Amino acid sequence: MKDKSVSLVLGSGGARGIAHIGVIRCLEENGYTIESISGSSMGALIGGIYATGKLEAYAKWVCALEKLDVIRLLDPGFGIGAGIFRGEKIISVLRDMVGEYQIESLPISYTAVASDINRQREVWLKSGPLFDAIRASIAIPTLFTPVYSGGRMLLDGGLVNPVPIAPTVRDNTQFTFAVDAGAPVRHDLVNRESSQAVPEKSNPNNNWYRRNIDSFLENLQLKSPHPEHQDMDSLEIISRSIDTMQALITRFQLAAYHPDMLIKIPINICTIYEFYKAEMLIDFGYRVTQKNLEKIESE
């Protein structure tokens, strides 16, 4: 039987990282065995939960999220100063859903990548409590408060390595597959995705309340790159700046490390906060992975 062992690299990208679930489902259904995972930010979260064997429970939960649910998961960090949200509420929900795990006891190799901003370098978290590592890797600057560990101030792994292939280079696997969840814009998606908007789930709240919820999320969101000229608030400028920086870093990383397959999740598939579009994102991840597999298996 042909060896189909895989080192899977899951990139950062906020809600776009939910597409990683579809990638994983497609790989497994095609007979690939994921033996190692390296992830930054949302990639670290999805990869870590997969390593515990609880990914389908998480997928069911995230697919049920509505806009209001996303807001309820945010815990304002008033008085903290280093971030708008503390990020502890979402981690608590995930701990209750998945359970407590030590990274070194997981059945597959796992690395979460974070950024040590004082020493200006990336940190590979390969031991200790799983959700402590995930929390550090998802600490988007100004949005979530940093994690302090071992004298280090840790922030989002995507700041230094959005598609962290390096932790997998010594793996004894047949393939290295990487997922870039901040890939360049696909212009064919702009009209199609907007015309096939995800239907609203039933919501008992009145229209006034829903308009305020929508307004809040829209102010947080990184909007579509069209039109080119539009007013942007400070959060949007920060988000776009991070995306631009990560795109440049990813180009350098891919020039140095060449995965056997690169799966591209375009930046305009959704904004980084649209977790309530999970079903569409999972489906997109599955379909784009299937197309990539058909190409490499035909070679």
Short mmCIF file of C-alpha atoms in Angstrom, two decimals:
data_model
loop_
_atom_site.label_atom_id
_atom_site.label_comp_id
_atom_site.label_asym_id
_atom_site.label_seq_id
_atom_site.Cartn_x
_atom_site.Cartn_y
_atom_site.Cartn_z
CA MET A 1 0.00 0.00 0.00
CA LYS A 2 1.32 3.44 -0.91
CA ASP A 3 2.54 5.50 2.03
CA LYS A 4 0.16 8.42 2.51
CA SER A 5 1.56 9.84 5.74
CA VAL A 6 1.35 13.61 5.97
CA SER A 7 2.89 16.50 7.86
CA LEU A 8 0.15 19.11 7.79
CA VAL A 9 0.93 22.82 8.09
CA LEU A 10 -2.05 24.99 8.99
CA GLY A 11 -1.70 28.73 8.49
CA SER A 12 -3.11 31.75 10.28
CA GLY A 13 -6.12 33.66 8.98
CA GLY A 14 -8.81 34.19 11.59
CA ALA A 15 -12.18 32.78 10.53
CA ARG A 16 -10.66 31.71 7.20
CA GLY A 17 -8.84 29.06 9.22
CA ILE A 18 -12.12 27.21 9.69
CA ALA A 19 -11.48 25.98 6.14
CA HIS A 20 -8.76 23.81 7.70
CA ILE A 21 -11.53 21.51 8.91
CA GLY A 22 -12.57 20.83 5.32
CA VAL A 23 -8.94 20.26 4.35
CA ILE A 24 -8.53 17.65 7.08
CA ARG A 25 -11.78 15.89 6.20
CA CYS A 26 -10.79 15.68 2.56
CA LEU A 27 -7.33 14.29 3.33
CA GLU A 28 -8.74 11.60 5.60
CA GLU A 29 -11.45 10.60 3.13
CA ASN A 30 -8.76 10.19 0.47
CA GLY A 31 -6.76 7.82 2.65
CA TYR A 32 -4.08 10.20 3.94
CA THR A 33 -2.84 9.82 7.51
CA ILE A 34 -1.92 13.01 9.34
CA GLU A 35 1.02 12.20 11.59
CA SER A 36 2.27 15.70 12.35
CA ILE A 37 0.73 19.16 12.60
CA SER A 38 2.31 22.59 12.79
CA GLY A 39 0.05 25.60 13.09
CA SER A 40 -0.02 29.35 13.59
CA SER A 41 -2.95 31.20 15.15
CA MET A 42 -6.21 29.64 13.89
CA GLY A 43 -4.12 26.87 12.37
CA ALA A 44 -2.75 26.07 15.83
CA LEU A 45 -6.28 25.99 17.24
CA ILE A 46 -7.74 23.70 14.56
CA GLY A 47 -4.65 21.50 14.51
CA GLY A 48 -4.57 21.16 18.28
CA ILE A 49 -8.21 20.19 18.52
CA TYR A 50 -7.74 17.70 15.69
CA ALA A 51 -4.84 16.13 17.57
CA THR A 52 -7.15 15.46 20.53
CA GLY A 53 -9.65 13.64 18.33
CA LYS A 54 -12.40 16.19 19.06
CA LEU A 55 -12.45 18.10 15.77
CA GLU A 56 -15.92 16.96 14.73
CA ALA A 57 -17.38 18.15 18.04
CA TYR A 58 -15.76 21.52 17.44
CA ALA A 59 -17.01 21.62 13.84
CA LYS A 60 -20.58 20.97 14.99
CA TRP A 61 -20.27 23.76 17.55
CA VAL A 62 -18.73 26.34 15.24
CA CYS A 63 -21.27 25.62 12.48
CA ALA A 64 -24.05 26.50 14.92
CA LEU A 65 -22.60 29.93 15.74
CA GLU A 66 -24.62 33.02 14.90
CA LYS A 67 -23.40 36.61 14.87
CA LEU A 68 -24.66 37.19 18.40
CA ASP A 69 -22.83 34.08 19.61
CA VAL A 70 -19.56 35.47 18.25
CA ILE A 71 -20.03 38.63 20.31
CA ARG A 72 -20.86 36.65 23.44
CA LEU A 73 -17.51 34.85 23.17
CA LEU A 74 -15.62 38.16 23.42
CA ASP A 75 -14.56 39.24 26.90
CA PRO A 76 -13.58 42.92 27.00
CA GLY A 77 -10.24 43.58 28.62
CA PHE A 78 -11.19 46.87 30.23
CA GLY A 79 -8.30 48.35 32.15
CA ILE A 80 -5.77 45.83 30.81
CA GLY A 81 -4.58 48.10 28.03
CA ALA A 82 -2.69 45.54 25.93
CA GLY A 83 -5.72 44.19 24.10
CA ILE A 84 -9.40 44.88 23.51
CA PHE A 85 -10.36 41.34 24.57
CA ARG A 86 -8.84 38.97 27.10
CA GLY A 87 -9.50 35.86 25.03
CA GLU A 88 -10.08 33.74 28.11
CA LYS A 89 -13.79 33.13 27.50
CA ILE A 90 -13.31 31.37 24.19
CA ILE A 91 -10.46 29.29 25.59
CA SER A 92 -12.64 28.31 28.57
CA VAL A 93 -15.42 27.21 26.21
CA LEU A 94 -12.97 25.13 24.19
CA ARG A 95 -11.44 23.55 27.29
CA ASP A 96 -14.90 22.49 28.45
CA MET A 97 -15.67 21.07 25.00
CA VAL A 98 -12.39 19.29 24.34
CA GLY A 99 -10.85 18.66 27.75
CA GLU A 100 -7.38 19.27 29.18
CA TYR A 101 -4.40 17.83 27.29
CA GLN A 102 -0.64 18.02 27.49
CA ILE A 103 0.95 18.50 24.07
CA GLU A 104 3.54 15.78 24.68
CA SER A 105 0.77 13.24 25.36
CA LEU A 106 -1.09 13.85 22.09
CA PRO A 107 -1.19 10.88 19.69
CA ILE A 108 0.42 12.89 16.86
CA SER A 109 3.27 15.39 16.77
CA TYR A 110 2.02 18.94 17.34
CA THR A 111 3.66 22.37 17.29
CA ALA A 112 1.94 25.69 17.95
CA VAL A 113 3.87 28.73 16.75
CA ALA A 114 3.81 32.00 18.69
CA SER A 115 5.77 35.25 18.47
CA ASP A 116 8.15 36.44 21.20
CA ILE A 117 7.99 40.14 20.46
CA ASN A 118 10.61 41.18 22.99
CA ARG A 119 13.23 38.89 21.45
CA GLN A 120 11.77 39.34 17.95
CA ARG A 121 11.62 35.67 17.08
CA GLU A 122 9.21 32.80 16.69
CA VAL A 123 8.62 30.28 19.46
CA TRP A 124 7.73 26.65 18.87
CA LEU A 125 5.42 25.37 21.61
CA LYS A 126 5.78 21.58 21.68
CA SER A 127 5.06 20.74 25.31
CA GLY A 128 2.87 21.84 28.19
CA PRO A 129 -0.87 22.48 28.35
CA LEU A 130 -2.42 22.45 24.88
CA PHE A 131 -4.75 25.38 25.36
CA ASP A 132 -2.03 27.55 26.88
CA ALA A 133 -0.10 27.09 23.64
CA ILE A 134 -3.20 27.77 21.51
CA ARG A 135 -4.04 30.90 23.50
CA ALA A 136 -0.53 32.27 22.88
CA SER A 137 -0.65 31.45 19.18
CA ILE A 138 -4.01 33.23 18.63
CA ALA A 139 -3.13 36.45 20.51
CA ILE A 140 -3.72 38.89 17.64
CA PRO A 141 -2.04 42.21 18.54
CA THR A 142 -4.36 44.88 19.99
CA LEU A 143 -7.32 42.47 19.67
CA PHE A 144 -6.32 39.89 22.32
CA THR A 145 -4.09 40.46 25.31
CA PRO A 146 -0.62 38.85 25.12
CA VAL A 147 0.32 35.68 26.98
CA TYR A 148 3.19 35.91 29.47
CA SER A 149 5.15 32.68 29.81
CA GLY A 150 8.68 32.02 31.04
CA GLY A 151 9.56 35.68 30.97
CA ARG A 152 8.32 36.01 27.40
CA MET A 153 5.47 38.10 26.02
CA LEU A 154 3.86 35.91 23.38
CA LEU A 155 1.58 37.02 20.57
CA ASP A 156 0.02 35.59 17.42
CA GLY A 157 2.27 33.14 15.59
CA GLY A 158 1.22 34.58 12.25
CA LEU A 159 3.25 37.71 12.97
CA VAL A 160 6.49 35.85 12.32
CA ASN A 161 5.47 32.67 10.51
CA PRO A 162 1.96 32.58 8.99
CA VAL A 163 2.52 29.19 7.30
CA PRO A 164 4.97 27.40 9.65
CA ILE A 165 6.58 24.68 7.53
CA ALA A 166 9.94 24.71 9.34
CA PRO A 167 8.77 22.70 12.41
CA THR A 168 7.94 19.78 10.09
CA VAL A 169 11.15 19.55 8.04
CA ARG A 170 12.57 16.65 10.08
CA ASP A 171 9.34 14.67 10.13
CA ASN A 172 9.50 11.13 8.81
CA THR A 173 6.41 11.45 6.61
CA GLN A 174 5.84 10.96 2.91
CA PHE A 175 4.25 14.34 2.23
CA THR A 176 4.19 17.87 3.56
CA PHE A 177 0.94 19.66 2.80
CA ALA A 178 0.54 23.33 3.72
CA VAL A 179 -2.54 25.54 3.91
CA ASP A 180 -2.21 29.28 3.33
CA ALA A 181 -5.34 30.87 4.80
CA GLY A 182 -4.26 34.33 3.70
CA ALA A 183 -3.72 33.60 0.03
CA PRO A 184 -4.11 36.30 -2.64
CA VAL A 185 -7.53 37.56 -3.65
CA ARG A 186 -9.51 35.42 -6.05
CA HIS A 187 -11.61 37.85 -8.02
CA ASP A 188 -14.00 35.13 -9.14
CA LEU A 189 -15.13 34.77 -5.52
CA VAL A 190 -16.22 38.37 -4.99
CA ASN A 191 -19.52 38.21 -6.81
CA ARG A 192 -20.19 34.53 -6.30
CA GLU A 193 -19.80 34.57 -2.55
CA SER A 194 -21.77 37.79 -2.14
CA SER A 195 -24.60 36.41 -4.26
CA GLN A 196 -24.60 33.17 -2.30
CA ALA A 197 -24.58 34.74 1.12
CA VAL A 198 -24.88 32.43 4.08
CA PRO A 199 -28.54 32.47 5.14
CA GLU A 200 -29.31 33.96 8.52
CA LYS A 201 -30.23 31.43 11.18
CA SER A 202 -33.44 32.09 13.05
CA ASN A 203 -32.98 34.85 15.60
CA PRO A 204 -35.70 35.91 18.05
CA ASN A 205 -34.17 39.34 18.62
CA ASN A 206 -35.96 42.35 17.20
CA ASN A 207 -34.72 44.24 14.15
CA TRP A 208 -33.27 47.13 16.17
CA TYR A 209 -31.11 44.79 18.20
CA ARG A 210 -29.99 42.84 15.15
CA ARG A 211 -29.04 46.05 13.34
CA ASN A 212 -26.83 47.00 16.27
CA ILE A 213 -25.21 43.56 16.27
CA ASP A 214 -24.56 43.81 12.54
CA SER A 215 -23.13 47.29 12.94
CA PHE A 216 -20.77 46.11 15.69
CA LEU A 217 -19.45 43.24 13.59
CA GLU A 218 -19.11 45.37 10.49
CA ASN A 219 -16.97 47.84 12.42
CA LEU A 220 -14.68 44.98 13.49
CA GLN A 221 -14.47 43.28 10.12
CA LEU A 222 -11.78 43.49 7.51
CA LYS A 223 -13.95 44.44 4.56
CA SER A 224 -13.73 43.16 1.03
CA PRO A 225 -10.92 44.71 -1.02
CA HIS A 226 -13.59 46.27 -3.29
CA PRO A 227 -14.02 49.15 -3.71
CA GLU A 228 -10.43 50.29 -3.55
CA HIS A 229 -11.13 53.67 -1.96
CA GLN A 230 -13.08 53.60 1.27
CA ASP A 231 -12.84 54.93 4.79
CA MET A 232 -11.22 52.53 7.24
CA ASP A 233 -11.27 52.60 11.02
CA SER A 234 -8.21 51.83 13.13
CA LEU A 235 -9.06 48.13 13.58
CA GLU A 236 -9.44 47.66 9.86
CA ILE A 237 -6.13 49.40 9.18
CA ILE A 238 -4.40 47.17 11.73
CA SER A 239 -6.01 44.05 10.22
CA ARG A 240 -4.98 44.98 6.69
CA SER A 241 -1.48 45.84 7.84
CA ILE A 242 -1.11 42.44 9.49
CA ASP A 243 -2.46 40.70 6.37
CA THR A 244 0.02 42.58 4.18
CA MET A 245 2.92 41.71 6.46
CA GLN A 246 1.90 38.07 6.64
CA ALA A 247 1.58 37.80 2.87
CA LEU A 248 5.15 39.02 2.43
CA ILE A 249 6.48 36.66 5.11
CA THR A 250 4.61 33.74 3.55
CA ARG A 251 6.27 34.41 0.18
CA PHE A 252 9.70 34.24 1.79
CA GLN A 253 8.81 31.09 3.74
CA LEU A 254 7.52 29.32 0.64
CA ALA A 255 10.69 30.29 -1.22
CA ALA A 256 12.74 28.58 1.49
CA TYR A 257 10.49 25.56 2.07
CA HIS A 258 8.61 23.78 -0.68
CA PRO A 259 5.58 21.74 0.47
CA ASP A 260 4.40 18.91 -1.74
CA MET A 261 1.02 20.62 -1.92
CA LEU A 262 0.00 24.19 -1.11
CA ILE A 263 -3.71 24.71 -0.51
CA LYS A 264 -4.78 28.32 -0.93
CA ILE A 265 -7.66 29.86 1.00
CA PRO A 266 -8.03 33.36 -0.52
CA ILE A 267 -8.15 36.37 1.72
CA ASN A 268 -11.49 37.50 0.27
CA ILE A 269 -13.38 34.28 1.06
CA CYS A 270 -14.55 36.01 4.26
CA THR A 271 -13.41 38.51 6.85
CA ILE A 272 -11.32 37.35 9.79
CA TYR A 273 -14.29 37.62 12.17
CA GLU A 274 -16.99 35.81 10.19
CA PHE A 275 -16.97 32.58 12.19
CA TYR A 276 -20.71 32.26 11.56
CA LYS A 277 -19.87 31.31 7.95
CA ALA A 278 -18.30 28.05 9.11
CA GLU A 279 -20.31 25.69 6.89
CA MET A 280 -19.34 27.57 3.74
CA LEU A 281 -15.69 27.77 4.81
CA ILE A 282 -15.46 24.05 5.62
CA ASP A 283 -17.01 23.19 2.27
CA PHE A 284 -14.62 25.51 0.46
CA GLY A 285 -11.61 23.95 2.22
CA TYR A 286 -12.80 20.49 1.26
CA ARG A 287 -13.38 21.35 -2.39
CA VAL A 288 -10.11 23.19 -2.94
CA THR A 289 -8.20 20.33 -1.28
CA GLN A 290 -9.91 17.76 -3.49
CA LYS A 291 -8.88 19.69 -6.59
CA ASN A 292 -5.28 19.85 -5.39
CA LEU A 293 -5.19 16.14 -4.60
CA GLU A 294 -6.50 15.28 -8.05
CA LYS A 295 -3.59 17.18 -9.54
CA ILE A 296 -0.82 15.59 -7.48
CA GLU A 297 -2.28 12.08 -7.74
CA SER A 298 -2.44 12.34 -11.53
CA GLU A 299 1.27 13.17 -11.78
#
